[in-house]
Amino acid sequence: MVATDNLTENSPESKRSKFDLKVYLKERQKIVEVALDKSIQLVYPEKIYEAMRYSLLAGGKRLRPILCLATCEMTGGTIDMAMPTACALEMIHTMSLIHDDLPAMDNDDYRRGKLTNHKVYGEDVAILAGDGLLAYAFEFVAKNTNNVPASQVLQVISHLGRAVGAAGLVGGQIVDLEMEGKTDVSLETLNFIHNHKTAALLEACVVCGGILTGISPEELQRLSRYSQNIGLAFQIVDDILDITATQEQLGKTAGKDQKAQKVTYPSLWGLEKSKKQAQLLIEAACAELEPFGEQAQALVALAYFITSRNN
Ligand code: GRG
């Protein structure tokens, strides 16, 4: 519970205390689920569309699309303008989870409380389901974004491509794979991995929401710093939850990092310092939102949600 007695009018804590995040998340999750369900039809060849839909509609917090919608609204846009990009971000995130769970990568049997894609459909189909989602994400933005100048849609597509490729997720994943079995991973390398593997896509969610409304380069820079900070905090909390949460809470195997003797933030810093660092990153993130004033309350609340979540 947030104490409200001695909060200044404009402090992030003050904005957060007036905002019902639980209601907001529930309502946003609902509209995102509907849009995702409509985004992919079950047509011939049904097998691939079924596999794509299996993971895309398997639940999850829907944090990425919600961040995109929230940023677009904060900067003067509408939900309709951002929904195709929001769905594409969830398609990209889902494909990265499908590929991450493959035996050649993290080799996991459960995700979002269900069997992983390759466990249900086989590795061959799971690889194709990921590829199908990735390609469709770009098609989906290009075809379905309305009431946004074409140059801004192009900028969104370009930003998404960069976040996904070797300068983003793929780059983070390759260094993560290279570090497997090593115990002398530096903080610098760990930050590189997670700035790319986790933060790059969260950054794209927020920045693309701002690109759609055509905000200034300075504002985009602020949003980029906000989201890089919440991205790293997100990963620190993910590492903490791997130790402290149950498989039921996580919807995936718990305790995997310790079992694999993986270098993580808690293994470098311990649990308490990791929590503190995540908190500091969230505070730094929210400081970037000051110029957006009251309009930023959803992004502030979403940032604090990252450290308070239990899955
Ligand atoms: C993107 C072309 C391309 C290939 C994929 C496998 C891979 C390269 C990258 C791995 C990316 C990855 C799985 C990063 C972890 C990110 C992370 C912390 C995921 C968990 O996100 P949550 O908690 O999950 O938001 P839900 O299920 O709630 O959506």
XYZ file of C-alpha atoms in Angstrom, residues 1-308:
308
model
C 0.000 0.000 0.000
C 1.340 3.436 -0.884
C 1.305 5.946 1.987
C -0.070 9.279 0.754
C 0.490 11.610 3.755
C 3.778 13.269 2.897
C 3.884 13.003 -0.872
C 4.464 16.083 -2.994
C 1.861 16.721 -5.698
C 4.131 15.769 -8.602
C 6.258 12.986 -7.134
C 6.079 9.639 -8.939
C 4.736 8.122 -5.713
C 1.941 10.678 -5.659
C 0.948 9.957 -9.270
C 1.065 6.243 -8.554
C -1.120 6.471 -5.484
C -3.972 8.015 -7.487
C -3.883 5.381 -10.182
C -5.677 2.024 -9.952
C -3.179 -0.176 -11.745
C -5.091 -3.386 -11.062
C -8.195 -2.130 -12.850
C -6.093 -0.581 -15.617
C -4.153 -3.796 -16.266
C -7.291 -5.915 -16.295
C -9.044 -3.651 -18.772
C -5.984 -3.350 -21.036
C -5.262 -7.076 -20.918
C -8.839 -7.686 -22.057
C -8.650 -5.442 -25.133
C -5.231 -6.802 -26.054
C -6.498 -10.405 -25.800
C -9.401 -9.596 -28.133
C -7.100 -7.899 -30.667
C -4.579 -10.767 -30.575
C -7.321 -13.360 -31.002
C -8.595 -11.506 -34.087
C -5.095 -10.977 -35.503
C -4.487 -14.557 -36.669
C -7.163 -16.681 -38.362
C -7.089 -20.456 -38.451
C -6.831 -21.052 -42.213
C -5.003 -23.561 -44.434
C -2.381 -24.844 -43.591
C -4.121 -24.963 -40.196
C -1.252 -26.676 -38.391
C 1.046 -23.653 -38.501
C -1.674 -21.160 -37.584
C -2.733 -23.413 -34.705
C 0.849 -23.540 -33.388
C 1.218 -19.753 -33.729
C -2.087 -19.162 -31.938
C -1.263 -21.728 -29.231
C 1.620 -19.643 -27.867
C 0.287 -16.194 -28.778
C -2.963 -16.791 -26.884
C -1.427 -18.690 -23.951
C -1.788 -15.770 -21.548
C 1.094 -13.801 -20.119
C 1.011 -10.353 -18.582
C 0.782 -8.548 -21.955
C 3.158 -5.953 -20.551
C 4.702 -5.121 -23.932
C 1.489 -4.234 -25.788
C 0.185 -2.393 -22.713
C 3.362 -0.270 -22.561
C 2.965 0.605 -26.239
C -0.693 1.597 -25.863
C 0.051 3.597 -22.704
C 2.853 5.558 -24.371
C 0.780 6.313 -27.451
C -2.053 7.605 -25.263
C 0.308 9.570 -22.991
C 1.689 11.398 -26.028
C -1.726 12.305 -27.454
C -2.575 9.269 -29.588
C -5.345 6.695 -29.464
C -5.525 2.998 -28.694
C -6.598 2.306 -32.292
C -3.482 3.970 -33.681
C -1.208 1.787 -31.549
C -3.022 -1.562 -31.457
C -1.384 -3.069 -34.588
C 2.083 -2.207 -33.202
C 1.071 -3.466 -29.743
C -0.038 -6.811 -31.230
C 3.142 -7.036 -33.318
C 5.248 -6.538 -30.178
C 3.446 -9.407 -28.465
C 3.938 -11.576 -31.596
C 7.665 -10.829 -31.539
C 7.892 -11.446 -27.778
C 6.006 -14.742 -28.156
C 8.247 -15.913 -30.989
C 11.307 -15.161 -28.855
C 9.833 -17.259 -26.031
C 9.081 -20.160 -28.411
C 12.636 -20.152 -29.749
C 14.165 -19.555 -26.299
C 12.389 -22.669 -24.973
C 13.714 -24.960 -27.731
C 16.118 -27.767 -26.749
C 18.891 -25.993 -28.711
C 18.446 -22.910 -26.481
C 17.053 -22.983 -22.926
C 15.262 -26.341 -23.265
C 12.134 -25.707 -21.221
C 8.971 -27.801 -20.992
C 6.633 -25.167 -19.569
C 5.811 -21.579 -20.423
C 2.891 -19.443 -19.288
C 1.637 -22.435 -17.296
C 1.328 -24.624 -20.389
C 3.547 -27.071 -22.254
C 5.998 -25.246 -24.503
C 5.296 -25.045 -28.228
C 7.832 -27.718 -29.232
C 6.483 -30.097 -26.562
C 3.044 -29.891 -28.180
C 3.877 -29.549 -31.888
C 7.485 -30.771 -32.175
C 10.658 -28.790 -32.727
C 10.202 -28.432 -36.482
C 6.772 -26.845 -36.157
C 7.847 -24.686 -33.175
C 10.700 -23.162 -35.201
C 8.272 -22.397 -38.022
C 5.644 -21.026 -35.624
C 8.256 -18.576 -34.303
C 9.298 -17.624 -37.835
C 5.663 -17.221 -38.853
C 4.945 -14.902 -35.916
C 8.052 -12.817 -36.557
C 7.283 -12.236 -40.237
C 3.606 -11.629 -39.572
C 4.398 -8.994 -36.922
C 5.935 -6.716 -39.563
C 3.178 -7.395 -42.093
C 0.597 -6.682 -39.408
C 1.973 -3.225 -38.570
C 2.380 -2.263 -42.230
C -1.107 -3.375 -43.253
C -3.214 -2.404 -40.266
C -1.888 0.887 -38.899
C -4.386 3.638 -39.679
C -4.406 7.407 -39.117
C -0.612 7.565 -38.757
C 1.627 9.180 -41.435
C 3.405 6.519 -43.536
C 6.841 7.898 -42.572
C 6.060 7.248 -38.892
C 4.844 3.691 -39.630
C 8.104 3.131 -41.496
C 10.049 4.410 -38.487
C 8.162 1.971 -36.239
C 8.989 -0.940 -38.552
C 12.633 0.091 -38.641
C 12.815 0.419 -34.835
C 11.179 -2.995 -34.379
C 13.640 -4.597 -36.805
C 16.594 -3.189 -34.919
C 15.207 -4.298 -31.529
C 14.748 -7.869 -32.754
C 17.933 -8.450 -34.749
C 21.630 -8.740 -33.927
C 21.572 -5.201 -32.458
C 18.855 -6.340 -30.027
C 17.341 -9.657 -28.895
C 19.433 -11.859 -31.174
C 22.640 -10.109 -30.066
C 21.742 -10.545 -26.392
C 20.838 -14.182 -26.876
C 24.092 -15.066 -28.642
C 26.226 -13.588 -25.858
C 24.017 -15.377 -23.308
C 24.645 -18.675 -25.120
C 28.394 -17.968 -25.232
C 28.421 -17.394 -21.457
C 26.789 -20.766 -20.700
C 28.841 -22.769 -18.200
C 31.115 -19.782 -17.401
C 31.329 -18.552 -13.829
C 33.476 -15.463 -14.445
C 30.900 -13.393 -16.343
C 31.441 -9.693 -15.629
C 28.712 -7.214 -14.696
C 29.432 -5.458 -17.994
C 28.725 -8.631 -19.981
C 25.631 -9.422 -17.911
C 24.336 -5.899 -18.585
C 25.076 -6.297 -22.303
C 23.086 -9.545 -22.418
C 20.029 -8.127 -20.694
C 20.108 -4.675 -22.279
C 19.759 -6.550 -25.565
C 17.818 -9.702 -24.696
C 15.189 -8.084 -22.482
C 15.428 -4.283 -22.465
C 15.625 -3.756 -26.254
C 12.097 -5.027 -26.878
C 10.660 -3.169 -23.872
C 12.363 -0.049 -25.226
C 10.781 -0.619 -28.630
C 7.331 -0.922 -27.014
C 7.608 2.507 -25.422
C 9.512 4.321 -28.163
C 7.237 2.984 -30.941
C 4.233 4.258 -28.955
C 5.859 7.718 -29.111
C 6.914 7.442 -32.763
C 3.282 6.792 -33.728
C 2.232 10.173 -32.336
C 5.221 11.997 -33.835
C 6.758 13.376 -30.623
C 10.086 15.255 -30.638
C 13.500 13.515 -30.717
C 14.143 14.845 -27.170
C 10.944 13.257 -25.882
C 11.808 10.012 -27.667
C 15.208 10.066 -25.948
C 13.519 10.433 -22.565
C 11.202 7.536 -23.338
C 14.154 5.485 -24.506
C 16.002 6.080 -21.209
C 12.826 5.346 -19.209
C 12.357 2.038 -20.977
C 15.993 0.949 -20.879
C 15.898 1.453 -17.125
C 12.660 -0.479 -16.643
C 14.032 -3.148 -18.997
C 17.082 -3.815 -16.862
C 14.985 -3.675 -13.674
C 12.604 -6.176 -15.268
C 15.460 -8.632 -15.790
C 16.854 -8.160 -12.265
C 13.383 -8.967 -10.900
C 13.158 -11.934 -13.276
C 16.413 -13.284 -11.822
C 15.122 -12.706 -8.271
C 11.833 -14.479 -9.032
C 13.716 -17.472 -10.428
C 14.970 -17.932 -6.845
C 11.993 -16.797 -4.770
C 8.864 -17.753 -6.769
C 7.267 -21.147 -7.355
C 6.699 -22.909 -10.679
C 2.950 -22.270 -10.248
C 3.534 -18.536 -9.870
C 5.987 -18.348 -12.758
C 4.183 -20.704 -15.152
C 7.630 -22.079 -16.053
C 10.341 -24.081 -14.331
C 11.615 -22.246 -11.225
C 15.179 -22.341 -9.910
C 16.661 -22.943 -13.370
C 19.445 -20.371 -13.078
C 20.851 -21.799 -9.848
C 20.606 -25.342 -11.183
C 22.536 -24.347 -14.309
C 24.946 -22.299 -12.130
C 24.167 -19.340 -14.347
C 25.597 -15.944 -13.499
C 22.669 -13.662 -12.630
C 22.214 -10.371 -10.769
C 21.444 -12.125 -7.456
C 24.469 -14.405 -7.928
C 26.673 -11.304 -8.350
C 25.024 -9.011 -5.807
C 22.845 -11.164 -3.531
C 19.067 -10.778 -3.228
C 18.943 -7.590 -1.146
C 21.276 -5.554 -3.340
C 19.501 -6.849 -6.446
C 16.151 -5.598 -5.094
C 17.701 -2.238 -4.243
C 19.269 -1.865 -7.695
C 15.948 -2.681 -9.381
C 14.260 -0.036 -7.235
C 16.895 2.570 -8.136
C 16.441 1.836 -11.840
C 12.664 2.282 -11.525
C 13.157 5.620 -9.770
C 15.581 6.770 -12.475
C 13.099 5.634 -15.127
C 10.238 7.593 -13.587
C 12.382 10.737 -13.284
C 12.536 10.755 -17.114
C 8.746 11.076 -17.214
C 8.545 14.305 -15.192
C 7.930 16.569 -18.256
C 4.894 14.474 -19.207
C 3.231 15.377 -15.878
C -0.111 13.793 -14.958
C -0.322 12.090 -18.352
C 2.530 9.798 -17.279
C 0.679 8.108 -14.444
C 0.132 4.828 -16.319
C 3.812 4.541 -17.294
C 4.862 5.384 -13.718
C 2.527 2.741 -12.298
C 3.691 0.188 -14.884
C 7.311 0.855 -13.906
C 6.571 0.169 -10.220
C 4.568 -2.919 -11.198
C 7.801 -4.373 -12.591
C 9.379 -4.534 -9.138
C 6.243 -5.568 -7.248
